[in-house]
XYZ file of C-alpha atoms in Angstrom:
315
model
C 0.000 0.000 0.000
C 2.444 2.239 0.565
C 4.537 1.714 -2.187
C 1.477 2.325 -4.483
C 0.978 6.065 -2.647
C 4.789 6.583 -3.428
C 4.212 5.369 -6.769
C 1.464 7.893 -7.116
C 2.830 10.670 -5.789
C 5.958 10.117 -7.569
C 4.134 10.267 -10.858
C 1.427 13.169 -9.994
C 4.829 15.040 -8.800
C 6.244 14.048 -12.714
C 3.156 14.926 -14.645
C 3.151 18.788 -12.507
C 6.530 18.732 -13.756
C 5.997 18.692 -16.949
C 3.029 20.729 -16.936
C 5.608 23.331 -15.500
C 8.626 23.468 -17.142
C 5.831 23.284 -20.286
C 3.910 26.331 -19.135
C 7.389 28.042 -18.387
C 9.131 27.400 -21.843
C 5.858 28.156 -23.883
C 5.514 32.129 -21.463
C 9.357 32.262 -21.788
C 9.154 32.144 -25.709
C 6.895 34.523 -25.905
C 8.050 37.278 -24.131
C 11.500 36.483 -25.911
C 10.259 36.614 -29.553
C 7.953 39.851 -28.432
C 11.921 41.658 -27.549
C 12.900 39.826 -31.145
C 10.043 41.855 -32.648
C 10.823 45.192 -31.114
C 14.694 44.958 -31.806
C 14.738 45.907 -35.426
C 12.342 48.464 -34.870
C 14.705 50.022 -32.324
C 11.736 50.784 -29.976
C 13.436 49.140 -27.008
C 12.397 50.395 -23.700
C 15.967 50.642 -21.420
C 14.791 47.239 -19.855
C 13.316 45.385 -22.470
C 16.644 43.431 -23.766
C 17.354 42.252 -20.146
C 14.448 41.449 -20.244
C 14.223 39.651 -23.565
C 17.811 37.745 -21.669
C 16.119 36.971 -18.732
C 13.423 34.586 -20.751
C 16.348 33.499 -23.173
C 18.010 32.446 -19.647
C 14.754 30.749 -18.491
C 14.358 28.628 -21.434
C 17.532 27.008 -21.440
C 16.977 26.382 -17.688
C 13.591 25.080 -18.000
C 15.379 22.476 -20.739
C 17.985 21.379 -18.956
C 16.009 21.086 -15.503
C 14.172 18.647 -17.833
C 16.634 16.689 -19.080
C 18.321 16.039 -15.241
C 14.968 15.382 -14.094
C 14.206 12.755 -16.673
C 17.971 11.025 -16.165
C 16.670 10.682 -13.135
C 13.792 8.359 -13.740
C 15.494 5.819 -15.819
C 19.244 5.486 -17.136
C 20.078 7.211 -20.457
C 22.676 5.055 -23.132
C 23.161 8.417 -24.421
C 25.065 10.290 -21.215
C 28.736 10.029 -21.018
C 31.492 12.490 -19.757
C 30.718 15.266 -21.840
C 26.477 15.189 -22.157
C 26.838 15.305 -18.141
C 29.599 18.211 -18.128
C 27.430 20.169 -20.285
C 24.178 19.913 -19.114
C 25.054 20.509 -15.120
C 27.386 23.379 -15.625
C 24.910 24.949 -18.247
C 22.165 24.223 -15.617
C 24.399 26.131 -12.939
C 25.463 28.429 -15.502
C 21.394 29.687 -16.197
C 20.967 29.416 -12.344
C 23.476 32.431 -11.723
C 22.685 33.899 -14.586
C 19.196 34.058 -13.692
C 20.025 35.594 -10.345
C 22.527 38.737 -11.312
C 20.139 39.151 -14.952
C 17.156 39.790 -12.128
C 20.075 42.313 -9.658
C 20.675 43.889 -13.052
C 16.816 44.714 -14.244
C 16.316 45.795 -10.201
C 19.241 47.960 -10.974
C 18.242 49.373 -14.029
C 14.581 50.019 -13.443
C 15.888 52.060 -10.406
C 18.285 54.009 -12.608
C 14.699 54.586 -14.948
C 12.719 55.676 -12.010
C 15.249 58.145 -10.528
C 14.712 61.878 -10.702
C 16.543 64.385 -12.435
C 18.096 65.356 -9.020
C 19.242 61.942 -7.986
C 22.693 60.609 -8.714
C 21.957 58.025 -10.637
C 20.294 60.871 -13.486
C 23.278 60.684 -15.274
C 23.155 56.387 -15.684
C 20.044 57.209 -17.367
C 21.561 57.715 -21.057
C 24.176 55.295 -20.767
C 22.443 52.230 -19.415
C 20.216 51.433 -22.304
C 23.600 51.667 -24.662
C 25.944 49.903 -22.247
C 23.237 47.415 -21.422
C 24.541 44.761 -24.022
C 28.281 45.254 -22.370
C 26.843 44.499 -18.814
C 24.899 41.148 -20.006
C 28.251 39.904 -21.664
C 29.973 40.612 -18.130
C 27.509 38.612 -16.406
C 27.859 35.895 -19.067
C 31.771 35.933 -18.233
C 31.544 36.243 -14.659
C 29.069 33.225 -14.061
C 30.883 31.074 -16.567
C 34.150 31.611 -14.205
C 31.503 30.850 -11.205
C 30.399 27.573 -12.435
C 33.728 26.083 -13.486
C 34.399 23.474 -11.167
C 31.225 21.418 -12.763
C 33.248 20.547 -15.585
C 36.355 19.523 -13.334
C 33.915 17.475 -11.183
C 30.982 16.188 -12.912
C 31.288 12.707 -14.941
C 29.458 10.054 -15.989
C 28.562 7.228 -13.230
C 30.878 4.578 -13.102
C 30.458 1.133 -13.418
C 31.742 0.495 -9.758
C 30.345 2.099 -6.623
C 32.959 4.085 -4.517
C 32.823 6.787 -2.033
C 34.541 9.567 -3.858
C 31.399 9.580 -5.979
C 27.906 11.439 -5.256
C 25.359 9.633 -7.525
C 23.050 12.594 -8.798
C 20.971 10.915 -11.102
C 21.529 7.747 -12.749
C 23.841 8.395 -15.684
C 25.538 11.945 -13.640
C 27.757 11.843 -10.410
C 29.748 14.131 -8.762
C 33.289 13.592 -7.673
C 33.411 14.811 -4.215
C 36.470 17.430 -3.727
C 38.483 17.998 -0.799
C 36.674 19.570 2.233
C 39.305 22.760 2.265
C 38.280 22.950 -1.654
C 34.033 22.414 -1.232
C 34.081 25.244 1.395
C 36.248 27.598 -0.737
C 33.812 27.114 -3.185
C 30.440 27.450 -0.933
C 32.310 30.742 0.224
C 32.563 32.206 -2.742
C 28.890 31.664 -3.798
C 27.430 32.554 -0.912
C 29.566 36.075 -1.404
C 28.009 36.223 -4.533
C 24.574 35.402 -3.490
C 24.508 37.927 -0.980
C 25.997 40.630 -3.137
C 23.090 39.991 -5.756
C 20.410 39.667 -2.913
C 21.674 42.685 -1.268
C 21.606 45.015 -4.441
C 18.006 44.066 -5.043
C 17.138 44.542 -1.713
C 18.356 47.887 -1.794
C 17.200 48.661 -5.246
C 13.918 47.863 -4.134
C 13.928 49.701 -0.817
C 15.033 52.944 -3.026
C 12.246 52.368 -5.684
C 9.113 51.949 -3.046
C 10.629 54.799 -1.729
C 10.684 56.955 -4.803
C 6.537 55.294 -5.535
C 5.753 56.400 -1.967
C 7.199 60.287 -2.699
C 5.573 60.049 -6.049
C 2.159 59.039 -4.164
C 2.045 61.951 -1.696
C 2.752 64.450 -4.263
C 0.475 63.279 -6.667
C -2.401 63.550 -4.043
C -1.371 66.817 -2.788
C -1.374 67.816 -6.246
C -4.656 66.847 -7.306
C -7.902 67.734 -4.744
C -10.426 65.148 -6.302
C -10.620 62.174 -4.682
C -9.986 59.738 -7.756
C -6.182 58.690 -7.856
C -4.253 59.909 -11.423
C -3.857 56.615 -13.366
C -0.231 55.594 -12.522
C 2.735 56.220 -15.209
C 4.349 53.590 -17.192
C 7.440 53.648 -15.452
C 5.473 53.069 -11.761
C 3.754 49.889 -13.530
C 6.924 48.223 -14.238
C 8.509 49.288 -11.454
C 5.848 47.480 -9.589
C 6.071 44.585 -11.787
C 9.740 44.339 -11.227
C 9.121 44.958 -7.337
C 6.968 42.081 -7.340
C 9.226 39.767 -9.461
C 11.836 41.040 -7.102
C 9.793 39.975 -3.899
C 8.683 36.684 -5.409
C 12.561 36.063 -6.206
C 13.845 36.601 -3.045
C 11.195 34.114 -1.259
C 12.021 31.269 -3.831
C 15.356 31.773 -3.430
C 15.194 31.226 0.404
C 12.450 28.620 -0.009
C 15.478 26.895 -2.322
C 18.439 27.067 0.335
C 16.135 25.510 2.963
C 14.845 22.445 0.589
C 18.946 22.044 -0.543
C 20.138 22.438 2.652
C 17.837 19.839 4.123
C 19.071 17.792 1.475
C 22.343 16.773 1.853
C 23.279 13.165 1.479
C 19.767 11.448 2.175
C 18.836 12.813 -1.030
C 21.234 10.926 -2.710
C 19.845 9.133 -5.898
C 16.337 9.601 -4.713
C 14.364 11.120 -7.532
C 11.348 12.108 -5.663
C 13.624 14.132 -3.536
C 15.397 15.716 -6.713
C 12.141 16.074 -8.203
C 10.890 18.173 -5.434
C 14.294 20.752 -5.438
C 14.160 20.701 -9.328
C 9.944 22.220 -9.017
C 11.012 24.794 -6.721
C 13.997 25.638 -8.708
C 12.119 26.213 -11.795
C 9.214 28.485 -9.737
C 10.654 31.645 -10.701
C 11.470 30.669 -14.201
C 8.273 30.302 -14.957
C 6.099 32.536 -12.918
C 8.018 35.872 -13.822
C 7.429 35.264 -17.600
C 3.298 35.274 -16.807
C 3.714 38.410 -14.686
C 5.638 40.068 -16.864
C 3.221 39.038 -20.028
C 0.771 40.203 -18.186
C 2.113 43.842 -17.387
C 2.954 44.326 -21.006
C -0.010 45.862 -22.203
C 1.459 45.850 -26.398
C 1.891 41.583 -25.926
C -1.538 41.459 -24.189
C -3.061 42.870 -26.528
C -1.526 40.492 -29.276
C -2.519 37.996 -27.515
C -6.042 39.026 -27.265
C -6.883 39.487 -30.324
C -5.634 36.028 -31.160
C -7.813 34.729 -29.200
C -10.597 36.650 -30.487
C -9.454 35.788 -33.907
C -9.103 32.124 -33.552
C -12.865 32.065 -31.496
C -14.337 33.766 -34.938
C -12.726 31.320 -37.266
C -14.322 28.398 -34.835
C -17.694 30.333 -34.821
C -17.152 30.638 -38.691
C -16.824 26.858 -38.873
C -19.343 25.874 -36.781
């Protein structure tokens, strides 16, 4: 009996999956070919080609989450050395990617907001044009971050020994010395803070900046009615949201990895369970953002209304 309610689980947990990393690669592709179509037309807004990287980032996530997820039910003739090498370190490599792409649109939509007065005024100009440089940097810098994978990660050998971590059932991990593993957790958690911290404080200055906005736009206008809020306040609110909903996934991650550890070890309901919450954001923030951007929602809608006439048509 209780090997059937695993059994279930196990495969309701697989089929939500699916119906994830689905939803998320189908929203991500979207919002990724909407930038495409706005590129040659050169009506880029300063945060639209992060943007644009950010679902780019979230696609390839999404496909290789799925393709470590699905080693992980059943051994693959296909995985050797260099199929395991690139799929965990590009899987790494779209993690921290995903994290200092979201620090960067915090940054910039700050740098947007800003008055004339503020410091940051004179970014204004030369972020959208040095926007391109900064994404290559970040490219670079995680690529440096995520290095060790290919040093560590190989195919699972024929015969069990205990300088191997069995991931899934064609990937292991060769376990490095301690001195080396907590040189390495150092370092990201440095960089995970440093992201996490620039958000924060990105955000903190742009509810501060909606709050100022707020007053004076009440003390400016006597009628009771609210003025309809400005472009730049609804993506800053989007972004603030995206920003929020980041920031609890990403703490809602460390506590399901770090209750991990070794029992996890080749159990895929386990890995099945970090891999969901992993691929939350990814697939959320394209929705919310698709949803804020009034020019794709109203593609969108009158797709819909077109394809409902051609089935009204046939009928």
């Amino acid at each position: 009996m209780n090997k059937n309610k695993e059994l279930s689980s196990f495969t309701a947990l697989r089929h939500f999956f699916y119906s994830q990393s689905g939803t998320g690669i189908s929203a991500n592709t979207v919002l990724l070919l909407h930038v495409l179509t706005l590129l040659p037309e050169h009506r880029l807004k300063p945060t639209d080609l992060t943007i644009g990287h950010l679902a780019f980032i979230h696609t390839v996530m999404q496909l290789t989450t799925g393709f470590v997820v699905t080693d992980s039910f059943g051994s693959q003739n296909v995985w050797n050395d260099l199929t395991c090498k690139s799929v965990f370190f590009l899987h790494r490599l779209m993690r921290g990617l995903s994290m200092s792409t979201t620090c960067l649109l915090s940054v910039l939509q700050a740098i947007t907001l800003s008055p004339r007065s503020s410091c940051l005024a004179k970014f204004k100009h030369k972020s959208s044009n040095h926007n391109l440089c900064l994404l290559l940097l970040l490219w670079v810098f995680s690529m440096f971050s995520g290095v060790h994978l290919l040093i560590s990660t190989v195919a699972t050998p024929n015969v069990t020994s205990a300088s191997f971590l069995l991931v899934t059932k064609s990937c292991s991990l060769w376990l490095m010395s301690c001195y080396l593993r907590f040189t390495l957790f150092t370092l990201e958690t440095v960089q995970d803070v440093f992201f996490m911290g620039l958000m924060v404080v990105c955000s903190g200055y742009m509810v501060v900046l909606l709050y100022r906005h707020k007053r004076r736009s009440q003390h400016l206008h006597s009628n009771k009615r609210s003025p309809r809020a400005s472009p730049e306040e609804r993506a800053t609110r989007t972004i603030l949201l995206l920003m929020s909903f980041f920031v609890f996934m990403y703490i809602f991650d460390c506590i399901v990895s770090s209750t991990s550890g070794l029992s996890w070890n080749n159990d895929p309901v386990h890995l099945l369970i970090q891999m969901l919450v992993g691929n939350s954001y990814g697939t959320i923030s394209p929705l919310v953002l698709i949803s804020s951007e009034r020019r794709i929602m109203k593609l969108l809608k009158y797709m819909w209304g077109k394809d409902h006439k051609c089935l009204f048509i046939q009928r």
